Amino acid sequence: ADRVLLKTPIAFGSHLPALGTPIKWVSEQLPVMSDGSVKMKIYEPGKLVGAKEILDAVSSGKVNSGYATAGYWQGKMPAAALFSAVPFGPEAGEYMAWLYYGNGMSLYQEMYDTNGFNVKVIPCAIISPETSGWFKKEINKPEDLKGLNMRFFGLGASVMEKLGVSTSQLPGGEIFGALEKGAIDATEFSQPAIDKLLGLHKIAKYNYFPGWHQQATVFELLVNKDAWGKMSTGQQAIVENTCKASMTNAIAEGESMQFEVMAKAKDQGVNIRYWNDEMLKTFEEKWDEVVVEKTAADPFFKKVWDDLSTFREGYNLWEANAFLPRAKNN
Amino acid sequence: MNEPSSLPRVPLADSIDRMIQKIGHLIAWSYVLLVLIIITQVVLRKGFSSGLIIFEELQWHLYAVGVMFGLSYAQTTNSHIRVDLFYSHFRAKTKNVIEILSILFMVLPFIAVIFIHSLDFVAESYRINEHSESPSGLPFRWLIKSVIPLSMGLLALAVLSRLYRDTVLLFKGDL
Amino acid sequence: MEINEILVIAMFLSFIALLFTGIPVAWVLGGIGIAFAFIGYLADTYFDTITGLDFLTLGLVVNRLWKIMDNWILVALPMFIFMGIMLDKSGVAERLMNSMQELFGRVRGGLAITVTAIGIILAASTGIIGASVVLLAVMSLPAMTKQGYSMPLALGTIASAGTLGILIPPSIMLVIMADQLGLSVGDLFMGAVFPGLMLGAMYIVYILVTGWLKPESAPVPVDAKPADMATVVKVIKAVLPTLLLIFVVLGSIFGGFATPTEASGVGAFGATLLALYNRKFSFKVLKEVMQGTYNTTAYIFAIFIGATCFALVLRELGGDELIESFLTGLPFGPYGIIFFILGIIFLLGFFLDWIEITLIILPLLAPVISALGLDINGYGVVDNPELVWFVMLVAMALQTSFLTPPVGFALFYLKGVCPPNVRLTDIYKGVIPFIILQLIGLLILVFWPQLVLWLPAAAYG
Ligand code: NA
Ligand code: NA
């Protein structure tokens, strides 16, 4: 087949560790692995199109590929959020197990197909838990959340709203200013190493864990289906397998760089806190309510949710027995 | 701010412009509405902390409507910014020629590209009944997206009116 | 030279050439974008280039246009314009100007200094250049004209004071730069405080010196008296409602009651209340204000829309790579490269606006700067101190881009609200001294990085 140049607008700056660096790695690996027959040119967010326009641009063929996370499309397809991050959902290992060896991938592609998007989807990075948020005050009971203005993204936002939090969805670059000026009282963004770049530790001194809303986050490479069809089987395999390798690379990078940042944050006076049992239980109860609403409102959301839940119920037997309990250190 | 009267009169073009300005005067209320929405939001957010996202989205909806439809209004008031370093010294006929050529070869192709592509953009949004990406946000996103083709159509009309005006003036002899 | 490199250069050159024909800037940008997309397509077809440009790709313009519409930060722009026009129509703006000038008594250039002072206040509340320039012009130009100021001094003062907002926080430009380079927004905000105030102080000194050297350019009002305690009290009473409005806007941001967007709406509402309070409000005034807002906002955004088309095609032609490969091949030492880059940014500022430079050029420069190995010691708590410092240099250089013809947004905004007898050339003449002041300020920052880095280090240490 002819040489392929994947012109790839990305949703996260390639300087953001584990969020944007994986796709840069992919773009460096592709030409090497394919002996130059597959190349990828990445365009930083907004350079060609904004992050939220990537699906439209790829599907219509204005660009032949794009890198984002499915959570961005939940306004177009409510179920998309489930392929990005699930509150109280699977960790990275379990998530990948469902995607690659359960029905995850076929449902993922089915979602785009049945909604008429002309794209081939390939998971191309995954990161481990995000932090649960940065607060200016201690949160010990659900009532402490009431009346807060908080930046919160995705399905978790619906949970927070049920607890009396007003959520908004500021983009990364605007969070610090809003937090500093008090326009928001709290925020979540990503993992510690990424949050550090925003400077959140300078304003909000209480950093809560675990990230119940995002235990693992999947990022996707979208390829226009016509462009995909024109590629040779070999080229397709190279793209798919480079992305699979990128899943490994991304989680390894993400896992490697958090503890140092957290240790430094502690030195700078940040209180690293673990949600108490009451809080975690409350979040989970409210999440269950959200699920009931979402599954009632959208049949495909229900289909994916049911499949994921069935898989997880089976996995439980293994998970509950196989792993050592984790060390907790408050 | 330039006044519409700064352009020489040409009957048909005048009435088209007047119509566009009437539409504009109506849509300009979006900014008054915007002020009220923002005040409401500030009060709600401080007082009741509810309904925040809808008001946040309503804000840029209203702003987008004002900005996009304003393009045609500013065209009829001859307000679009020019570098008048040399332009201000040109003869009237030279200005007519520049206007006609720039409309034919720059403005209309630009509007056409946006207009044609925006049709797909809106249709796509309508097809999947696009909703705000925020769970408690506004529905019917195709509605606000359809502002693009509508406002571009109105801008095209304003530009064609200007094209007609300058063509008439060019061939009319000295004023 | 590669064909697409030739196309990139041709694109810039035809842009400059067509600007001088007097075709509206917005349409020049948009039209050239479309034309070069077509040329790129022909080049792909007949010359074997791979620009990838075709009619379908050009459709990205719509997605980019949508990104401009779907932007809650920019909502503040029409609101501050609304506030400005309303303050003008309500008659309080001129009173504020006149009263504040009485404070300066017989100081030459008192009104111009007032404009600069108000410019600094606006900068700290909005950071939106267009709105600041429009508001300052609408408020002060009639008064300055009446007092017999020389036109260039008046216009230059307004344009330069209005552009302070890009540097003094909160600044949209700094937020975008932080996002682009992965820097802390807080560090950049803090870093910009002293450079911004320094620039404002330099303007005031310049105005004082000009008034002293050329008294006819900044006449003292005929009935001017030295300020005494009674004057001060009188002035405070006269301007209290307006000051209150500014404090509400500023305070709601700094006190954390509202985001800048919300504050802009509060400001617009407050201006309306002031007009009511002064018994100047009527349905006719409201209509004039909203139609003025509608018109002004539209021609400003037309340029955004044209520019987004231009930038898209420029990128597809590989304009980014061309600039990057050129810079990395420079044979100078560290400070030589920095001066060269700042010079380039200054020159680019003549033709591009800060958004394009921030989004296209800055990300290309960051790796070059980091690789220079500049050692700025003593600011350990600030991440990447040399980048923070460099960004501030760029910000200062970009400030001039608002004032440099032919594409200077401050000039356009100013022209937009000036009476028709004021020509763009008058404005060009007026801003030259202020451009020189900004370049001096830039030089000071180059040699005293601590002006930038001391505050963020102290605040977060
Ligand atoms: Na500012
Ligand atoms: Na300029």
mmCIF file of N, CA, C and O in Angstrom, chain C residues 21-77:
data_model
loop_
_atom_site.group_PDB
_atom_site.id
_atom_site.type_symbol
_atom_site.label_atom_id
_atom_site.label_comp_id
_atom_site.label_asym_id
_atom_site.label_seq_id
_atom_site.Cartn_x
_atom_site.Cartn_y
_atom_site.Cartn_z
ATOM 1 N N THR C 21 -4.281 47.781 0.430
ATOM 2 C CA THR C 21 -5.312 48.199 -0.528
ATOM 3 C C THR C 21 -6.524 48.745 0.201
ATOM 4 O O THR C 21 -7.410 49.317 -0.423
ATOM 5 N N GLY C 22 -6.590 48.536 1.521
ATOM 6 C CA GLY C 22 -7.737 49.031 2.265
ATOM 7 C C GLY C 22 -8.899 48.058 2.326
ATOM 8 O O GLY C 22 -9.968 48.393 2.833
ATOM 9 N N ILE C 23 -8.702 46.857 1.825
ATOM 10 C CA ILE C 23 -9.740 45.830 1.984
ATOM 11 C C ILE C 23 -9.828 45.510 3.483
ATOM 12 O O ILE C 23 -8.795 45.433 4.149
ATOM 13 N N PRO C 24 -11.036 45.337 4.041
ATOM 14 C CA PRO C 24 -11.132 45.046 5.473
ATOM 15 C C PRO C 24 -10.203 43.896 5.895
ATOM 16 O O PRO C 24 -10.126 42.872 5.213
ATOM 17 N N VAL C 25 -9.514 44.094 7.011
ATOM 18 C CA VAL C 25 -8.505 43.147 7.484
ATOM 19 C C VAL C 25 -9.074 41.732 7.589
ATOM 20 O O VAL C 25 -8.436 40.759 7.184
ATOM 21 N N ALA C 26 -10.282 41.634 8.122
ATOM 22 C CA ALA C 26 -10.893 40.316 8.317
ATOM 23 C C ALA C 26 -10.990 39.565 6.994
ATOM 24 O O ALA C 26 -10.684 38.376 6.910
ATOM 25 N N TRP C 27 -11.413 40.300 5.963
ATOM 26 C CA TRP C 27 -11.621 39.608 4.680
ATOM 27 C C TRP C 27 -10.306 39.302 3.994
ATOM 28 O O TRP C 27 -10.186 38.337 3.250
ATOM 29 N N VAL C 28 -9.285 40.139 4.223
ATOM 30 C CA VAL C 28 -7.968 39.827 3.669
ATOM 31 C C VAL C 28 -7.474 38.511 4.250
ATOM 32 O O VAL C 28 -7.032 37.609 3.530
ATOM 33 N N LEU C 29 -7.581 38.382 5.583
ATOM 34 C CA LEU C 29 -7.122 37.155 6.247
ATOM 35 C C LEU C 29 -7.885 35.933 5.731
ATOM 36 O O LEU C 29 -7.289 34.930 5.343
ATOM 37 N N GLY C 30 -9.211 36.039 5.720
ATOM 38 C CA GLY C 30 -10.034 34.912 5.285
ATOM 39 C C GLY C 30 -9.810 34.586 3.817
ATOM 40 O O GLY C 30 -9.607 33.421 3.450
ATOM 41 N N GLY C 31 -9.815 35.618 2.983
ATOM 42 C CA GLY C 31 -9.678 35.413 1.538
ATOM 43 C C GLY C 31 -8.342 34.794 1.181
ATOM 44 O O GLY C 31 -8.269 33.877 0.354
ATOM 45 N N ILE C 32 -7.280 35.264 1.808
ATOM 46 C CA ILE C 32 -5.956 34.700 1.513
ATOM 47 C C ILE C 32 -5.876 33.260 1.974
ATOM 48 O O ILE C 32 -5.303 32.408 1.297
ATOM 49 N N GLY C 33 -6.480 32.978 3.113
ATOM 50 C CA GLY C 33 -6.520 31.594 3.575
ATOM 51 C C GLY C 33 -7.141 30.687 2.519
ATOM 52 O O GLY C 33 -6.566 29.655 2.150
ATOM 53 N N ILE C 34 -8.300 31.092 2.017
ATOM 54 C CA ILE C 34 -8.988 30.277 1.011
ATOM 55 C C ILE C 34 -8.131 30.167 -0.254
ATOM 56 O O ILE C 34 -7.953 29.075 -0.813
ATOM 57 N N ALA C 35 -7.578 31.297 -0.703
ATOM 58 C CA ALA C 35 -6.799 31.296 -1.940
ATOM 59 C C ALA C 35 -5.601 30.352 -1.827
ATOM 60 O O ALA C 35 -5.333 29.564 -2.748
ATOM 61 N N PHE C 36 -4.909 30.395 -0.687
ATOM 62 C CA PHE C 36 -3.723 29.545 -0.565
ATOM 63 C C PHE C 36 -4.072 28.083 -0.309
ATOM 64 O O PHE C 36 -3.269 27.205 -0.614
ATOM 65 N N ALA C 37 -5.238 27.835 0.227
ATOM 66 C CA ALA C 37 -5.685 26.449 0.308
ATOM 67 C C ALA C 37 -5.845 25.904 -1.113
ATOM 68 O O ALA C 37 -5.433 24.777 -1.424
ATOM 69 N N PHE C 38 -6.415 26.724 -1.982
ATOM 70 C CA PHE C 38 -6.603 26.321 -3.378
ATOM 71 C C PHE C 38 -5.245 26.125 -4.050
ATOM 72 O O PHE C 38 -5.013 25.129 -4.741
ATOM 73 N N ILE C 39 -4.323 27.063 -3.816
ATOM 74 C CA ILE C 39 -2.988 26.945 -4.405
ATOM 75 C C ILE C 39 -2.286 25.692 -3.883
ATOM 76 O O ILE C 39 -1.645 24.957 -4.633
ATOM 77 N N GLY C 40 -2.443 25.436 -2.582
ATOM 78 C CA GLY C 40 -1.851 24.238 -1.998
ATOM 79 C C GLY C 40 -2.406 22.975 -2.644
ATOM 80 O O GLY C 40 -1.670 22.023 -2.926
ATOM 81 N N TYR C 41 -3.704 22.999 -2.895
ATOM 82 C CA TYR C 41 -4.350 21.851 -3.551
ATOM 83 C C TYR C 41 -3.768 21.645 -4.944
ATOM 84 O O TYR C 41 -3.437 20.520 -5.343
ATOM 85 N N LEU C 42 -3.611 22.734 -5.699
ATOM 86 C CA LEU C 42 -3.031 22.639 -7.033
ATOM 87 C C LEU C 42 -1.594 22.123 -6.949
ATOM 88 O O LEU C 42 -1.176 21.291 -7.768
ATOM 89 N N ALA C 43 -0.854 22.582 -5.940
ATOM 90 C CA ALA C 43 0.532 22.148 -5.785
ATOM 91 C C ALA C 43 0.590 20.645 -5.508
ATOM 92 O O ALA C 43 1.448 19.942 -6.047
ATOM 93 N N ASP C 44 -0.340 20.158 -4.691
ATOM 94 C CA ASP C 44 -0.393 18.718 -4.429
ATOM 95 C C ASP C 44 -0.669 17.949 -5.709
ATOM 96 O O ASP C 44 -0.117 16.876 -5.954
ATOM 97 N N THR C 45 -1.571 18.515 -6.526
ATOM 98 C CA THR C 45 -1.984 17.810 -7.733
ATOM 99 C C THR C 45 -0.886 17.823 -8.790
ATOM 100 O O THR C 45 -0.639 16.809 -9.457
ATOM 101 N N TYR C 46 -0.236 18.968 -8.952
ATOM 102 C CA TYR C 46 0.687 19.098 -10.085
ATOM 103 C C TYR C 46 2.160 19.108 -9.699
ATOM 104 O O TYR C 46 3.021 18.895 -10.538
ATOM 105 N N PHE C 47 2.492 19.402 -8.444
ATOM 106 C CA PHE C 47 3.908 19.497 -8.090
ATOM 107 C C PHE C 47 4.316 18.485 -7.042
ATOM 108 O O PHE C 47 5.384 18.571 -6.463
ATOM 109 N N ASP C 48 3.406 17.541 -6.728
ATOM 110 C CA ASP C 48 3.791 16.450 -5.849
ATOM 111 C C ASP C 48 4.165 16.896 -4.434
ATOM 112 O O ASP C 48 4.951 16.248 -3.762
ATOM 113 N N THR C 49 3.628 18.045 -3.984
ATOM 114 C CA THR C 49 3.810 18.405 -2.585
ATOM 115 C C THR C 49 2.798 17.607 -1.755
ATOM 116 O O THR C 49 1.895 16.966 -2.324
ATOM 117 N N ILE C 50 2.959 17.596 -0.431
ATOM 118 C CA ILE C 50 1.919 16.972 0.390
ATOM 119 C C ILE C 50 1.418 17.957 1.444
ATOM 120 O O ILE C 50 1.620 17.784 2.636
ATOM 121 N N THR C 51 0.775 19.004 1.005
ATOM 122 C CA THR C 51 0.150 19.926 1.947
ATOM 123 C C THR C 51 -1.117 19.303 2.507
ATOM 124 O O THR C 51 -1.540 19.641 3.608
ATOM 125 N N GLY C 52 -1.732 18.387 1.740
ATOM 126 C CA GLY C 52 -2.974 17.774 2.193
ATOM 127 C C GLY C 52 -4.157 18.727 2.167
ATOM 128 O O GLY C 52 -5.213 18.424 2.703
ATOM 129 N N LEU C 53 -3.972 19.879 1.549
ATOM 130 C CA LEU C 53 -5.063 20.853 1.521
ATOM 131 C C LEU C 53 -6.048 20.522 0.403
ATOM 132 O O LEU C 53 -5.659 20.255 -0.719
ATOM 133 N N ASP C 54 -7.309 20.533 0.726
ATOM 134 C CA ASP C 54 -8.355 20.442 -0.280
ATOM 135 C C ASP C 54 -9.632 21.039 0.302
ATOM 136 O O ASP C 54 -9.610 21.549 1.435
ATOM 137 N N PHE C 55 -10.711 20.976 -0.446
ATOM 138 C CA PHE C 55 -11.937 21.621 0.002
ATOM 139 C C PHE C 55 -12.429 21.018 1.317
ATOM 140 O O PHE C 55 -12.901 21.717 2.199
ATOM 141 N N LEU C 56 -12.289 19.693 1.428
ATOM 142 C CA LEU C 56 -12.761 19.020 2.634
ATOM 143 C C LEU C 56 -11.975 19.497 3.863
ATOM 144 O O LEU C 56 -12.562 19.855 4.892
ATOM 145 N N THR C 57 -10.660 19.513 3.753
ATOM 146 C CA THR C 57 -9.814 19.948 4.870
ATOM 147 C C THR C 57 -10.152 21.366 5.301
ATOM 148 O O THR C 57 -10.143 21.703 6.480
ATOM 149 N N LEU C 58 -10.450 22.188 4.300
ATOM 150 C CA LEU C 58 -10.781 23.577 4.580
ATOM 151 C C LEU C 58 -12.004 23.679 5.497
ATOM 152 O O LEU C 58 -12.208 24.693 6.162
ATOM 153 N N GLY C 59 -12.812 22.611 5.526
ATOM 154 C CA GLY C 59 -13.985 22.585 6.390
ATOM 155 C C GLY C 59 -13.628 22.731 7.863
ATOM 156 O O GLY C 59 -14.491 23.040 8.689
ATOM 157 N N LEU C 60 -12.360 22.496 8.218
ATOM 158 C CA LEU C 60 -11.934 22.683 9.606
ATOM 159 C C LEU C 60 -12.173 24.118 10.069
ATOM 160 O O LEU C 60 -12.275 24.373 11.266
ATOM 161 N N VAL C 61 -12.270 25.042 9.119
ATOM 162 C CA VAL C 61 -12.557 26.434 9.480
ATOM 163 C C VAL C 61 -13.837 26.505 10.309
ATOM 164 O O VAL C 61 -13.923 27.272 11.268
ATOM 165 N N VAL C 62 -14.827 25.685 9.928
ATOM 166 C CA VAL C 62 -16.094 25.721 10.663
ATOM 167 C C VAL C 62 -15.892 25.230 12.098
ATOM 168 O O VAL C 62 -16.409 25.827 13.041
ATOM 169 N N ASN C 63 -15.114 24.158 12.270
ATOM 170 C CA ASN C 63 -14.849 23.678 13.623
ATOM 171 C C ASN C 63 -14.110 24.725 14.444
ATOM 172 O O ASN C 63 -14.347 24.887 15.631
ATOM 173 N N ARG C 64 -13.203 25.428 13.779
ATOM 174 C CA ARG C 64 -12.446 26.468 14.482
ATOM 175 C C ARG C 64 -13.334 27.666 14.812
ATOM 176 O O ARG C 64 -13.211 28.264 15.870
ATOM 177 N N LEU C 65 -14.223 27.984 13.886
ATOM 178 C CA LEU C 65 -15.172 29.074 14.132
ATOM 179 C C LEU C 65 -16.062 28.730 15.332
ATOM 180 O O LEU C 65 -16.329 29.567 16.194
ATOM 181 N N TRP C 66 -16.482 27.484 15.387
ATOM 182 C CA TRP C 66 -17.310 27.032 16.506
ATOM 183 C C TRP C 66 -16.572 27.197 17.828
ATOM 184 O O TRP C 66 -17.143 27.562 18.851
ATOM 185 N N LYS C 67 -15.252 26.959 17.805
ATOM 186 C CA LYS C 67 -14.423 27.100 19.004
ATOM 187 C C LYS C 67 -14.419 28.552 19.493
ATOM 188 O O LYS C 67 -14.275 28.812 20.680
ATOM 189 N N ILE C 68 -14.564 29.488 18.555
ATOM 190 C CA ILE C 68 -14.643 30.900 18.954
ATOM 191 C C ILE C 68 -16.007 31.186 19.596
ATOM 192 O O ILE C 68 -16.115 31.917 20.569
ATOM 193 N N MET C 69 -17.052 30.565 19.050
ATOM 194 C CA MET C 69 -18.399 30.782 19.583
ATOM 195 C C MET C 69 -18.561 30.139 20.962
ATOM 196 O O MET C 69 -19.181 30.694 21.853
ATOM 197 N N ASP C 70 -17.988 28.946 21.084
ATOM 198 C CA ASP C 70 -18.150 28.125 22.282
ATOM 199 C C ASP C 70 -17.062 28.506 23.293
ATOM 200 O O ASP C 70 -16.249 27.690 23.681
ATOM 201 N N ASN C 71 -17.004 29.777 23.689
ATOM 202 C CA ASN C 71 -15.872 30.224 24.481
ATOM 203 C C ASN C 71 -16.343 31.208 25.538
ATOM 204 O O ASN C 71 -16.626 32.369 25.243
ATOM 205 N N TRP C 72 -16.415 30.745 26.777
ATOM 206 C CA TRP C 72 -17.022 31.629 27.779
ATOM 207 C C TRP C 72 -16.100 32.737 28.244
ATOM 208 O O TRP C 72 -16.545 33.709 28.829
ATOM 209 N N ILE C 73 -14.785 32.613 27.980
ATOM 210 C CA ILE C 73 -13.889 33.713 28.357
ATOM 211 C C ILE C 73 -14.196 34.942 27.519
ATOM 212 O O ILE C 73 -14.234 36.063 28.014
ATOM 213 N N LEU C 74 -14.420 34.713 26.225
ATOM 214 C CA LEU C 74 -14.627 35.834 25.305
ATOM 215 C C LEU C 74 -15.966 36.522 25.526
ATOM 216 O O LEU C 74 -16.193 37.613 25.013
ATOM 217 N N VAL C 75 -16.857 35.884 26.271
ATOM 218 C CA VAL C 75 -18.145 36.506 26.580
ATOM 219 C C VAL C 75 -17.933 37.873 27.237
ATOM 220 O O VAL C 75 -18.737 38.794 27.071
ATOM 221 N N ALA C 76 -16.813 37.993 27.961
ATOM 222 C CA ALA C 76 -16.547 39.244 28.671
ATOM 223 C C ALA C 76 -16.356 40.414 27.717
ATOM 224 O O ALA C 76 -16.602 41.564 28.092
ATOM 225 N N LEU C 77 -15.921 40.144 26.505
ATOM 226 C CA LEU C 77 -15.606 41.245 25.589
ATOM 227 C C LEU C 77 -16.819 42.123 25.283
ATOM 228 O O LEU C 77 -16.775 43.335 25.522
#
